[in-house]
Every structure is written in C-alpha cells, then in structure tokens.
Coordinates of C-alpha atoms and ligand atoms in Angstrom, one line a residue:
Chain A
M3 CA -147.4 88.2 -13.6
L4 CA -149.7 86.3 -15.8
K5 CA -148.8 82.7 -15.9
S6 CA -149.4 81.3 -19.3
K7 CA -148.7 77.8 -20.3
P8 CA -145.5 77.6 -22.2
I9 CA -146.1 76.8 -25.9
R10 CA -144.6 73.5 -26.5
Q11 CA -143.9 73.0 -30.1
R12 CA -143.2 69.5 -31.2
E13 CA -139.7 70.0 -32.3
P14 CA -138.8 67.5 -34.9
G15 CA -135.4 66.0 -34.3
K16 CA -135.3 66.8 -30.6
N17 CA -136.5 63.4 -29.4
P18 CA -133.7 62.0 -27.1
G19 CA -134.4 58.5 -28.3
L20 CA -133.5 59.2 -32.0
P21 CA -129.8 58.4 -31.8
Y22 CA -130.6 54.9 -30.5
L23 CA -133.1 54.1 -33.2
L24 CA -130.6 52.7 -35.8
P25 CA -128.5 50.7 -33.3
A26 CA -131.7 49.2 -31.9
L27 CA -132.9 48.2 -35.4
L28 CA -129.6 46.7 -36.1
L29 CA -129.7 44.7 -32.9
L30 CA -133.1 43.4 -33.8
A31 CA -132.0 42.4 -37.3
W32 CA -129.0 40.6 -35.8
F33 CA -131.3 38.8 -33.3
L34 CA -133.7 37.7 -36.0
T35 CA -131.1 36.7 -38.5
T36 CA -129.4 34.4 -36.0
H37 CA -132.7 33.2 -34.4
F38 CA -133.9 31.9 -37.8
Q39 CA -130.4 30.7 -38.7
L40 CA -130.3 32.7 -41.9
L41 CA -126.5 32.8 -41.6
P42 CA -124.1 30.2 -40.2
P43 CA -122.7 31.1 -36.7
Y44 CA -119.1 31.3 -38.0
L45 CA -120.3 34.3 -40.1
L46 CA -122.6 35.8 -37.5
P47 CA -122.7 34.5 -34.0
K48 CA -125.7 34.9 -31.8
P49 CA -126.0 38.2 -29.8
T50 CA -126.3 36.1 -26.6
D51 CA -123.1 34.2 -27.4
T52 CA -121.4 37.5 -28.2
L53 CA -122.5 39.0 -25.0
R54 CA -121.2 36.0 -23.1
A55 CA -117.8 36.4 -24.9
L56 CA -117.8 40.0 -23.8
V57 CA -118.5 39.2 -20.2
R58 CA -115.9 36.5 -20.2
F59 CA -113.4 39.0 -21.8
A60 CA -114.1 41.7 -19.2
A61 CA -114.6 39.7 -16.0
P62 CA -111.3 39.6 -14.0
G63 CA -110.0 36.1 -13.5
A64 CA -112.6 34.5 -15.9
T65 CA -111.5 31.2 -17.5
G66 CA -111.8 30.2 -21.1
P67 CA -110.6 31.9 -24.3
Y68 CA -109.4 35.5 -23.7
G69 CA -110.9 35.3 -20.2
G70 CA -110.4 38.4 -18.1
T71 CA -107.8 39.9 -20.6
L72 CA -109.8 42.9 -21.8
W73 CA -108.2 45.4 -19.4
V74 CA -104.6 44.6 -20.2
H75 CA -105.3 44.8 -23.9
L76 CA -107.4 47.9 -23.6
W77 CA -104.6 49.5 -21.4
H78 CA -102.0 48.9 -24.2
S79 CA -104.3 50.1 -26.9
L80 CA -105.2 53.2 -25.0
G81 CA -101.6 53.9 -24.3
R82 CA -100.8 53.8 -28.0
V83 CA -103.7 56.0 -28.9
C84 CA -102.7 58.6 -26.3
R85 CA -99.0 58.6 -27.4
G86 CA -99.8 58.7 -31.1
F87 CA -102.5 61.3 -30.6
G88 CA -100.3 63.3 -28.3
L89 CA -97.5 63.4 -30.9
A90 CA -99.9 64.4 -33.6
A91 CA -101.6 67.1 -31.5
G92 CA -98.2 68.5 -30.4
A93 CA -96.9 68.8 -34.0
G94 CA -100.3 69.7 -35.5
L95 CA -101.0 72.5 -33.1
L96 CA -97.5 73.9 -33.2
L97 CA -97.2 73.8 -37.0
G98 CA -100.8 74.7 -37.5
Y99 CA -100.6 77.9 -35.5
L100 CA -97.3 78.9 -37.0
C101 CA -98.6 78.4 -40.6
G102 CA -102.0 80.0 -39.7
R103 CA -100.4 83.2 -38.5
R104 CA -97.3 83.3 -40.8
Q105 CA -98.3 83.5 -44.4
G106 CA -94.7 82.8 -45.7
L107 CA -94.3 79.7 -43.6
N108 CA -97.7 78.5 -44.7
R109 CA -96.7 78.8 -48.4
I110 CA -93.7 76.5 -47.7
I111 CA -95.4 73.9 -45.5
S112 CA -99.0 73.6 -46.4
P113 CA -98.6 72.5 -50.0
F114 CA -96.2 69.8 -48.9
V115 CA -98.5 68.6 -46.1
H116 CA -101.4 68.4 -48.5
L117 CA -99.3 66.4 -51.0
I118 CA -98.5 63.8 -48.3
R119 CA -102.0 63.8 -47.1
S120 CA -103.2 62.7 -50.5
V121 CA -101.6 59.3 -49.9
P122 CA -104.3 57.2 -48.1
G123 CA -103.1 56.2 -44.6
I124 CA -103.0 52.5 -45.4
G125 CA -100.6 53.4 -48.2
W126 CA -98.0 54.1 -45.6
L127 CA -98.3 50.6 -44.0
P128 CA -95.7 48.8 -46.1
L129 CA -93.2 51.6 -45.7
A130 CA -93.9 51.9 -42.0
I131 CA -93.2 48.1 -41.7
V132 CA -89.9 48.5 -43.5
W133 CA -88.9 51.4 -41.4
F134 CA -90.1 50.4 -38.0
G135 CA -90.8 46.7 -38.2
V136 CA -94.1 45.3 -37.2
G137 CA -95.6 46.3 -33.9
E138 CA -95.1 49.1 -31.5
K139 CA -93.2 51.9 -33.4
N140 CA -95.0 51.1 -36.6
T141 CA -98.4 51.6 -34.9
L142 CA -97.3 54.8 -33.3
F143 CA -96.1 56.1 -36.6
L144 CA -99.4 55.3 -38.4
I145 CA -101.5 56.8 -35.6
S146 CA -99.6 60.0 -35.3
L147 CA -99.3 60.5 -39.1
A148 CA -103.0 59.9 -39.8
S149 CA -104.3 62.0 -36.9
F150 CA -101.8 64.8 -37.6
F151 CA -103.6 65.9 -40.8
P152 CA -107.0 67.0 -39.5
I153 CA -105.4 68.6 -36.5
F154 CA -103.0 70.6 -38.7
T155 CA -105.5 71.6 -41.3
N156 CA -108.2 72.7 -38.8
T157 CA -105.6 74.6 -36.8
V158 CA -104.2 76.5 -39.8
H159 CA -107.7 77.4 -40.9
S160 CA -108.9 78.5 -37.5
A161 CA -105.8 80.5 -36.7
A162 CA -105.9 82.2 -40.1
S163 CA -109.6 83.1 -39.7
V164 CA -109.2 85.1 -36.5
S165 CA -110.4 88.5 -37.7
Q166 CA -108.0 91.3 -38.0
Q167 CA -110.3 93.5 -36.0
I168 CA -110.3 91.2 -33.0
I169 CA -106.5 91.2 -33.1
L170 CA -106.4 95.0 -33.4
A171 CA -108.8 95.2 -30.5
G172 CA -106.5 93.0 -28.4
Q173 CA -103.4 95.0 -29.3
M174 CA -105.3 98.2 -28.5
L175 CA -106.1 96.9 -25.1
G176 CA -102.4 96.2 -24.5
A177 CA -101.9 92.5 -25.4
K178 CA -98.6 92.1 -27.2
K179 CA -96.7 89.2 -28.7
T180 CA -97.2 86.1 -26.4
A181 CA -100.0 87.7 -24.5
L182 CA -101.8 88.5 -27.8
F183 CA -101.4 84.8 -28.7
T184 CA -102.6 83.3 -25.4
S185 CA -105.3 85.8 -24.6
V186 CA -106.7 86.5 -28.1
I187 CA -105.6 84.3 -30.9
L188 CA -105.8 81.0 -29.0
P189 CA -109.3 81.5 -27.5
A190 CA -110.6 83.0 -30.7
S191 CA -109.5 80.1 -32.8
F192 CA -110.2 77.4 -30.2
A193 CA -113.6 76.1 -31.4
G194 CA -112.2 75.2 -34.9
V195 CA -109.0 73.7 -33.3
A196 CA -111.2 71.5 -31.0
V197 CA -113.0 70.1 -34.1
G198 CA -109.6 69.2 -35.5
L199 CA -108.5 67.5 -32.3
R200 CA -111.7 65.4 -32.1
L201 CA -111.4 64.3 -35.7
G202 CA -107.7 63.5 -35.0
L203 CA -108.6 61.4 -32.0
G204 CA -111.2 59.4 -33.9
I205 CA -108.7 58.7 -36.7
A206 CA -106.1 57.7 -34.0
W207 CA -108.4 54.8 -33.0
A208 CA -108.9 53.7 -36.6
Y209 CA -105.2 53.5 -37.3
L210 CA -104.6 51.9 -34.0
V211 CA -106.4 48.8 -35.2
L212 CA -104.5 48.8 -38.5
G213 CA -101.1 49.1 -36.7
E214 CA -101.9 46.5 -34.0
M215 CA -103.1 44.0 -36.6
T216 CA -99.5 43.9 -38.0
G217 CA -98.4 42.2 -34.8
V218 CA -98.2 43.3 -31.2
N219 CA -98.5 41.1 -28.1
Y220 CA -101.1 43.2 -26.3
G221 CA -103.9 45.3 -27.8
L222 CA -107.4 45.1 -29.1
G223 CA -106.2 44.9 -32.7
A224 CA -104.1 41.9 -31.8
V225 CA -107.0 40.2 -30.2
M226 CA -109.1 40.8 -33.3
T227 CA -106.5 39.3 -35.6
D228 CA -106.0 36.4 -33.3
A229 CA -109.7 35.7 -33.0
R230 CA -110.3 36.0 -36.7
M231 CA -107.6 33.4 -37.4
L232 CA -109.2 31.0 -34.9
G233 CA -112.6 31.6 -36.4
N234 CA -113.9 33.2 -33.2
T235 CA -116.2 35.7 -34.9
A236 CA -117.9 36.6 -31.6
M237 CA -114.6 37.9 -30.2
V238 CA -114.0 40.0 -33.3
I239 CA -117.4 41.6 -32.8
V240 CA -116.7 42.1 -29.1
C241 CA -113.5 43.9 -30.0
I242 CA -115.3 46.2 -32.4
V243 CA -117.8 47.0 -29.7
V244 CA -115.1 47.7 -27.1
I245 CA -113.2 49.9 -29.5
A246 CA -116.4 51.9 -30.3
I247 CA -117.1 52.4 -26.6
A248 CA -113.5 53.3 -25.8
A249 CA -113.3 55.8 -28.7
K250 CA -116.6 57.3 -27.6
I251 CA -115.4 57.7 -24.0
T252 CA -112.1 59.3 -25.0
D253 CA -114.0 61.6 -27.4
S254 CA -116.3 62.7 -24.6
L255 CA -113.3 63.3 -22.3
L256 CA -111.6 65.4 -24.9
L257 CA -114.8 67.4 -25.4
L258 CA -115.1 67.9 -21.7
G259 CA -111.5 69.1 -21.6
C260 CA -112.2 71.5 -24.4
R261 CA -115.3 72.8 -22.6
L262 CA -113.4 73.3 -19.4
A263 CA -110.7 75.2 -21.3
A264 CA -113.3 77.3 -23.2
P265 CA -116.5 77.6 -21.3
I266 CA -118.1 79.8 -23.9
E267 CA -118.6 76.8 -26.3
Q268 CA -121.0 75.3 -23.8
E269 CA -122.8 78.6 -23.4
K270 CA -123.2 79.0 -27.2
A271 CA -124.4 75.5 -27.6
G272 CA -127.0 76.0 -24.9
G273 CA -128.0 79.4 -26.1
N274 CA -128.7 78.4 -29.7
S275 CA -131.0 75.6 -29.0
Chain B
M21 CA -108.1 112.7 -12.4
R22 CA -105.9 110.7 -14.6
S23 CA -104.9 107.2 -13.7
D24 CA -101.5 105.7 -13.1
L25 CA -101.9 103.7 -16.3
R26 CA -100.5 106.6 -18.3
Q27 CA -96.8 106.6 -18.6
N28 CA -96.1 109.6 -20.8
S29 CA -94.2 112.6 -19.4
P30 CA -96.0 115.9 -19.0
A31 CA -96.1 118.0 -22.1
P32 CA -93.7 120.9 -22.2
V33 CA -95.2 124.2 -21.0
S34 CA -96.0 126.4 -24.0
P35 CA -98.1 129.6 -24.3
K36 CA -100.7 127.9 -26.6
P37 CA -101.2 124.1 -26.0
A38 CA -100.3 122.1 -29.1
P39 CA -103.2 120.2 -30.6
L40 CA -103.5 116.7 -29.2
I41 CA -103.4 115.1 -32.6
R42 CA -102.1 116.8 -35.7
A43 CA -101.9 115.4 -39.2
E44 CA -99.7 117.1 -41.7
H45 CA -100.1 116.3 -45.4
I46 CA -100.9 112.7 -44.8
G47 CA -101.1 110.4 -47.8
K48 CA -101.9 106.7 -47.9
S49 CA -102.3 104.1 -50.6
Y50 CA -103.1 100.4 -50.6
T51 CA -102.0 97.7 -53.0
A52 CA -105.2 96.5 -54.6
A53 CA -105.9 92.9 -55.4
D54 CA -104.9 93.4 -59.0
G55 CA -101.5 94.7 -57.9
N56 CA -102.2 98.4 -58.7
L57 CA -101.7 101.1 -56.3
L58 CA -105.0 102.4 -54.8
P59 CA -104.6 105.9 -53.4
V60 CA -106.9 106.3 -50.4
L61 CA -105.9 109.5 -48.6
Q62 CA -104.5 112.6 -50.2
D63 CA -102.8 115.4 -48.5
I64 CA -104.9 115.4 -45.3
S65 CA -104.0 118.1 -42.8
L66 CA -106.0 118.3 -39.6
A67 CA -105.6 119.5 -36.0
I68 CA -107.6 118.1 -33.1
E69 CA -107.5 120.0 -29.9
Q70 CA -107.6 118.4 -26.5
N71 CA -111.1 117.4 -25.4
A72 CA -112.6 118.3 -28.8
S73 CA -115.2 116.2 -30.5
V74 CA -114.6 115.9 -34.2
A75 CA -116.7 114.0 -36.8
L76 CA -115.2 112.6 -40.0
L77 CA -118.0 112.5 -42.6
G78 CA -117.6 111.2 -46.1
P79 CA -119.0 108.9 -48.8
S80 CA -118.7 105.2 -48.4
G81 CA -115.3 103.7 -49.1
C82 CA -113.6 107.0 -49.2
G83 CA -110.9 106.2 -46.6
K84 CA -112.4 107.2 -43.3
T85 CA -111.5 104.0 -41.5
T86 CA -108.0 104.2 -42.9
L87 CA -107.6 107.8 -41.5
L88 CA -108.8 106.6 -38.1
H89 CA -106.5 103.7 -38.1
L90 CA -103.6 106.0 -38.9
M91 CA -104.5 108.1 -35.9
A92 CA -104.7 105.0 -33.8
G93 CA -101.2 104.0 -34.9
F94 CA -102.5 100.8 -36.5
L95 CA -101.1 101.9 -39.9
Q96 CA -98.3 104.1 -41.0
P97 CA -98.8 106.9 -43.6
D98 CA -96.9 106.7 -46.9
G99 CA -96.3 110.4 -46.8
G100 CA -96.7 113.2 -44.3
Q101 CA -96.5 112.9 -40.5
L102 CA -98.9 112.5 -37.6
Y103 CA -98.1 114.1 -34.3
Y104 CA -99.4 113.2 -30.9
K105 CA -99.0 116.0 -28.3
G106 CA -96.5 117.6 -30.6
K107 CA -94.3 114.4 -31.0
P108 CA -94.3 112.2 -34.0
L109 CA -96.7 109.3 -33.6
G110 CA -94.7 106.1 -33.1
E111 CA -96.1 102.7 -32.4
L112 CA -99.5 102.2 -31.0
H113 CA -99.9 104.4 -28.0
P114 CA -102.0 103.2 -25.1
Q115 CA -103.8 106.5 -24.7
T116 CA -106.0 105.7 -27.6
G117 CA -109.2 103.6 -27.5
V118 CA -110.9 102.5 -30.7
L119 CA -114.5 101.5 -30.9
F120 CA -114.7 99.5 -34.1
Q121 CA -117.1 99.5 -37.0
S122 CA -118.3 95.9 -36.1
P123 CA -118.5 94.6 -32.6
T124 CA -115.1 93.2 -31.4
L125 CA -116.0 92.0 -28.0
F126 CA -114.2 88.8 -27.2
N127 CA -117.0 86.3 -27.4
W128 CA -115.2 83.8 -25.1
L129 CA -115.2 86.2 -22.2
T130 CA -118.1 87.5 -20.1
V131 CA -118.9 91.2 -20.2
E132 CA -117.0 91.6 -16.9
D133 CA -113.9 89.8 -18.2
N134 CA -114.0 91.8 -21.5
V135 CA -114.0 95.0 -19.6
A136 CA -111.2 93.8 -17.3
F137 CA -109.1 92.6 -20.3
G138 CA -107.0 95.8 -20.7
L139 CA -106.5 96.3 -16.9
K140 CA -105.4 92.7 -16.6
R141 CA -102.8 93.3 -19.4
A142 CA -101.7 96.4 -17.5
G143 CA -101.0 94.1 -14.5
L144 CA -103.6 95.4 -12.1
A145 CA -104.5 93.2 -9.2
K146 CA -107.8 91.4 -9.3
A147 CA -109.6 93.3 -6.6
E148 CA -108.7 96.6 -8.1
R149 CA -109.7 95.4 -11.6
Q150 CA -113.1 94.3 -10.3
A151 CA -113.7 97.6 -8.5
R152 CA -112.9 99.7 -11.6
C153 CA -114.8 97.5 -14.0
A154 CA -118.0 97.4 -11.9
G155 CA -118.1 101.2 -12.0
F156 CA -117.8 101.4 -15.7
I157 CA -120.2 98.6 -16.4
R158 CA -122.8 100.5 -14.3
R159 CA -121.9 103.7 -16.1
V160 CA -122.8 102.3 -19.5
G161 CA -126.0 100.8 -18.1
L162 CA -125.0 97.1 -18.1
A163 CA -125.3 96.5 -14.4
G164 CA -126.7 93.0 -13.9
F165 CA -125.1 91.7 -17.2
E166 CA -121.6 91.2 -15.8
K167 CA -121.7 87.5 -16.3
A168 CA -123.4 87.5 -19.7
Y169 CA -121.5 86.5 -22.8
P170 CA -121.5 88.9 -25.8
A171 CA -123.7 86.5 -27.8
Q172 CA -126.4 87.0 -25.2
L173 CA -126.5 90.8 -25.6
S174 CA -128.2 93.0 -28.1
G175 CA -126.2 95.0 -30.6
G176 CA -126.5 98.2 -28.6
M177 CA -125.5 96.4 -25.4
Q178 CA -122.5 95.0 -27.1
Q179 CA -121.3 98.4 -28.1
R180 CA -121.9 99.7 -24.6
A181 CA -119.7 96.9 -23.3
A182 CA -117.1 97.6 -25.9
L183 CA -117.2 101.3 -24.8
A184 CA -116.8 100.3 -21.1
R185 CA -113.9 98.1 -22.1
I186 CA -112.1 101.1 -23.6
L187 CA -113.1 103.8 -21.1
V188 CA -112.0 101.7 -18.1
L189 CA -108.4 102.3 -19.4
E190 CA -109.1 106.1 -19.3
P191 CA -107.9 106.9 -22.8
E192 CA -107.2 110.5 -23.8
V193 CA -108.5 109.9 -27.2
L194 CA -111.6 107.8 -28.2
L195 CA -111.7 106.9 -31.8
L196 CA -115.1 105.7 -33.0
D197 CA -115.6 104.0 -36.3
E198 CA -119.3 104.2 -37.2
P199 CA -120.0 102.4 -33.9
F200 CA -123.8 103.0 -34.0
G201 CA -124.3 102.4 -37.7
A202 CA -126.0 99.1 -37.1
L203 CA -128.3 100.2 -34.3
D204 CA -131.9 101.3 -34.5
A205 CA -132.7 105.0 -34.2
M206 CA -133.8 104.8 -30.6
T207 CA -130.8 102.8 -29.4
R208 CA -128.5 105.1 -31.3
R209 CA -130.0 108.2 -29.6
N210 CA -129.5 106.5 -26.2
M211 CA -125.9 105.9 -27.1
H212 CA -125.5 109.6 -28.1
K213 CA -126.8 110.6 -24.7
L214 CA -124.6 108.2 -23.0
L215 CA -121.6 109.6 -24.7
F216 CA -122.5 113.1 -23.7
E217 CA -122.9 112.1 -20.1
L218 CA -119.6 110.2 -20.1
R219 CA -117.8 113.2 -21.5
K220 CA -119.2 115.4 -18.9
D221 CA -117.7 113.2 -16.2
I222 CA -114.4 112.2 -17.7
P223 CA -113.2 114.5 -20.4
F224 CA -111.7 112.8 -23.4
T225 CA -111.1 113.7 -27.0
T226 CA -113.4 112.1 -29.5
V227 CA -112.8 111.5 -33.2
F228 CA -115.6 109.6 -34.8
I229 CA -116.6 108.5 -38.2
T230 CA -120.1 108.5 -39.5
H231 CA -122.0 108.8 -42.7
D232 CA -125.0 110.1 -41.0
V233 CA -125.1 113.8 -41.2
E234 CA -127.5 114.2 -38.2
E235 CA -125.3 112.1 -36.0
A236 CA -122.3 114.2 -37.0
V237 CA -124.1 117.4 -36.0
I238 CA -125.4 115.9 -32.7
L239 CA -122.1 114.6 -31.5
A240 CA -119.4 116.8 -33.0
E241 CA -118.2 120.4 -32.4
R242 CA -116.5 120.2 -35.7
V243 CA -117.5 118.2 -38.8
V244 CA -114.7 117.4 -41.3
V245 CA -116.2 116.6 -44.7
L246 CA -114.2 114.3 -46.9
S247 CA -114.3 113.8 -50.6
Q248 CA -114.7 110.6 -52.6
R249 CA -111.6 108.4 -52.7
P250 CA -108.8 109.4 -52.7
A251 CA -110.1 111.4 -49.7
R252 CA -109.3 115.1 -49.4
I253 CA -110.7 117.4 -46.8
I254 CA -113.4 119.5 -48.6
K255 CA -114.4 121.6 -45.7
E256 CA -114.5 121.8 -41.9
V257 CA -117.8 123.0 -40.5
T258 CA -118.1 124.2 -36.9
V259 CA -121.2 123.3 -35.1
P260 CA -122.2 126.1 -32.8
F261 CA -124.3 124.2 -30.3
T262 CA -123.9 123.2 -26.8
P263 CA -124.3 119.4 -26.2
E264 CA -127.8 120.0 -24.8
E265 CA -128.8 122.1 -27.8
S266 CA -127.5 119.5 -30.3
L267 CA -129.8 116.8 -28.9
D268 CA -132.7 119.0 -30.0
V269 CA -132.6 117.7 -33.6
D270 CA -135.9 119.5 -34.5
S271 CA -134.6 123.0 -34.1
H272 CA -134.2 125.4 -37.1
A273 CA -130.5 126.0 -36.5
F274 CA -129.9 122.3 -36.4
A275 CA -131.7 121.8 -39.7
D276 CA -129.7 124.7 -41.3
I277 CA -126.4 123.1 -40.4
K278 CA -127.5 119.7 -41.5
K279 CA -128.5 121.2 -44.9
Q280 CA -125.2 123.0 -45.2
I281 CA -123.3 119.8 -44.7
R282 CA -125.5 117.7 -46.9
T283 CA -125.0 120.1 -49.7
L284 CA -121.2 119.8 -49.3
L285 CA -121.5 116.0 -49.3
E286 CA -123.6 116.0 -52.4
Q287 CA -121.0 118.1 -54.2
T288 CA -118.6 115.2 -53.7
E289 CA -120.6 113.0 -55.9
Ligands
LIG308 N1 -105.9 96.5 -46.3 C1 -106.4 97.0 -47.5 N2 -105.9 96.5 -48.6 C2 -106.3 97.0 -49.8 N3 -107.3 97.9 -49.9 C3 -107.9 98.4 -48.8 C4 -107.5 97.9 -47.5 N4 -108.2 98.5 -46.6 C5 -109.1 99.3 -47.2 N5 -108.9 99.2 -48.6 C6 -109.6 100.0 -49.6 O1 -109.4 101.4 -49.3 C7 -110.6 102.1 -49.5 C8 -110.9 102.9 -48.3 O2 -111.2 102.0 -47.2 P1 -111.8 102.4 -45.8 O3 -112.1 101.2 -45.1 O4 -110.8 103.4 -45.2 O5 -113.1 103.3 -46.3 P2 -114.3 103.8 -45.4 O6 -114.4 105.2 -45.8 O7 -114.1 103.5 -44.0 O8 -115.5 103.0 -46.0 P3 -116.9 102.6 -45.2 O9 -117.7 103.8 -45.2 O10 -117.5 101.6 -46.1 O11 -116.5 102.1 -43.9 C9 -111.7 101.1 -49.9 O12 -111.8 101.2 -51.3 C10 -111.1 99.8 -49.6 O13 -111.4 98.8 -50.5
LIG309 MG1 -115.0 102.2 -42.6

C-alpha cells in the first residue's frame, strides 16, 4: 500500500494548552499586582503566601492557623454534597422519568416545579433557616432543592424525546413494561439525563458553600466564613481553590461513571472528532 | 425449520389454507392537531397468503405506514377487523418483524448486541444467542462489523443490521416500511438481491411499502395500489415474474408492468 504522509491540518481550537491559557494569565496578573503592591495584602494576598496557606492547610499535623485541617473539612463538605445530590438525583430521576413518559402526570407536576424553580435558590435561605435552623439540615435542604431542578428538567425532556419508533422497535423485539424501560427508554435517554446530573452536581457544590456559611462546625464553607471574619484572605482563596478542585474531581468521577454505564457516549465523542 | 420461539398452536387443518393476514373493511382516522377527525384509511380489504410478497404503493401521506402498523398490531382499526391465521389480530404478535422507515437500531448497542436484543428478551442463553446472531450477521454481509456501533455504519449497513435483528427471531411476516428509500440506487439493488436470497433460504411473508414503482415490481408478486388519503385500494396488479426475471429491470415485460402501475398511480392525482 502506498504510504502517504497524513495531511495534518492545523485544527484551530485543538491545541491542548488552550484551556490553561486564561488561568495562567490570571495567575500572572495576580503575581504582578501583588509584586508591585497595587493592592493591599488584606484585599489580595501574595500567591506565594496563599500557596503556603494551602500547604499548611493540607499537610497533616501542620501547626499554625487551620494547620492540617483540610481533610476533615473536605470530608464533611463532600458528605453533604453527596447526600444532597443523592436526594436530588433520586427524586429528580424518579419524577423526571414518570413525567417524561406520562403526559397526564407531567401536566400536573411540571408547571408546579417550574413555578418553584423561578424562585432563586438563595431566596429559600431564610425559610430554610426558619424550618431547619442553621447548619446541617438547612444545608442539605438547599443543596438538594437547587440541584433537583436541572436533573428533573433534563430527565423529563430526555425521557419524552425518546422516539416513538425506537420504542415500537423495542416492543416489536419483545421488550415489555420494565424490560422496555430498562433496555430501551433508559439507555436511549441517558445522554441527556447525564447532562442534567452533571449540572446538578455542579450546583450542589455552589449551594454547599451557601448552606455551610450559615454555621456548621466542619466544612469548607465554614472555614471560609471564619477566615473572612479574621481577615485571612489567603485562606478564603485557598478554600475557593479547594472547592474548585473537589468539584472538578467529583464531576470527572460522575462522567466516568456515566461512561461506564453507557459506553457508546465515549464512542460517539471519539468518532465525531 | 421453525424455531422454538414461536408459541402459537398449529393452524386447524382446512382444505384451503386461510390467508396469513386478512383485512376486512378496515377504517382508520386520526385526530388532527386542530381537533378535526382525519380519515386515513377507508374500507381496506386485503388478503395476504403465506410466503407471498406484497407491495403497498401509494402517494405520499396516503396512509401506507398506518396500514402497515395496523398489520403489525401497533394500532387498532376504528372499523373492520384484521385476522392473523384466521383469528382476530389481538395485541402485538411476536411473529411479525417490522423494518421501519427510518433506522431504528439502538445506537447504544453494538451491531452484535442489537441483533441479539430480541433473543435476549426471549430468554435465550448467551452462547446460543451468539451462535444464532453470528449466522445472521454473516448472512446480511456484516461479518467483521459485530463490534461496530450504528453510528459507525453507512445507511445501507444500518438497514442490513436492522434486518438481521428481525430475521434472527425468525418472523413469519416481515413488514417493511420504505426501508431502502434513503439508500442510493446501487445499495438499494444490493438490498433487493439480499432479500431474494434470504427468502430463498428461509421463507417468510413480506409486505412492504414503497413509492418507487420499480422497486414494487422487482420485489413483489402482487402490487396493491392505494389512492390519495383517505386511502382506498384502487387495484391489485399481479407481477408475473420469477424473482430472477424481476431483477432484469430492462426487459420489455418489466417496462410494461411498470407503465401499467404508473398509469394507475397517476389517476389517483
Ligand atoms: N399519530 C398521528 N396523529 C395524527 N395524524 C397522523 C398520525 N400519524 C399519521 N398521521 C397522518 O395520517 C396521514 C397518513 O400517515 P402515514 O404515515 O400512514 O402516511 P404514509 O403513506 O406512510 O406517508 P409517507 O409516504 O410520507 O410515509 C398523514 O397525513 C399523517 O399526517
Ligand atoms: Mg410512511
């Protein structure tokens, strides 16, 4: 066979470094701003000081403010996110599939859900505090309420968009009732549902911080509030970074889980590029 | 040889075998978006013998798919009655396979798993499933593509896989809804040949929809010409060719039949 050189087009937007461009610029700006002391340290601490605070926070047994306490706080926060997200996913998937496949039920439930959704999440905070007090339950309530909506809406939409012909094909091949749901409707709608789950998980982290700031003993949000009151801006930034990383990791894990459950998504993503 | 997947009791012995599918004065209407009743089928009476090959030919939107779905048991007629082996057609019966107008392979499954889907639902063990599927995948010319996903196949290959997925269940009736409409001429001709070969090996009854007169004459022994909506049967034309002859689309006899049917169709407009 003739061996020709593969034509390598310069594909714009395919450079693997692109996603890191903006963070790198931001870091540079941060470095320069503090180096030339354009802002006082209580507004913007030095990147090196912040890094030192992070190391102290993470290193087990470290002394000094917040020394070595990262893991216990992270553990509590992660637990809350998982519980809140788990509740939201359970309710969102169940109701979503029911509404997506049952037009009558959808007409009863969806308008009401959309009505509630129009209240911004923070608007629930005062009521949540009245109902559940500050702390644990209130945080769980906020997380699960906020992450319920994208999961529910995406599930309803994806379940309703499974084409009638695909369902007929499944029935024709002998899939009835539960088998039809698990072997046809579920996988056919899975891609859209996964999008909803990812959105929901992202929102869970956002509302975690909101809930924890109202007062819990352990949790990244609690550290943030505490550090802010003590004027320890470096620690506030450290917490933001830790939350970003943790959220990114849980998102990747969720994505991985989805891909294991539905390998075709991977294939498609690979095939289209 | 019929498989153990079939559960129906043997038909009662009679001097002349009853047609496999019989439609008697079928009528069907839909409720249109504006709430009005849309009559689609009007007084359709039709008999399809065992192992026959019948084409339904009619103008676009006249109700062909509706008629096919009635035969498959996906829909119930408003009036009239459908019979399957002399008995009123009840719920979806497993002896029918439908090849749909647009590809309906499950895009989350490989070709192999798509073909095995029905056998799995029927509760066959994995080894047995694999053995049967491999045979049919080879038969439709997809050997080597067992692990491919539908998105990685061409349109013709997808319809081949869909065909294998149905045939592996050994249906008595194959209902085809313009399955080759989206394929190019060459691929379509290959599909026609494939159908001929398959029917030689495993006899099954075919009812298929097309709006291509040539395709109807090639594949069918009988062409049922339908009118504009609401569809009535205008005429049934018998095609006097053997399968080999009907692949010879350039012969005079072929052209004559085509012309006859085309004239009928033009009268519907
Ligand atoms: N579920 C439905 N509800 C309301 N109207 C419908 C429905 N299904 C089909 N129709 C209408 O019934 C008529 C016949 O539809 P059908 O799909 O049977 O036609 P067809 O002959 O298969 O058309 P085509 O050649 O385009 O495939 C069309 O006018 C269509 O709009
Ligand atoms: Mg149609």
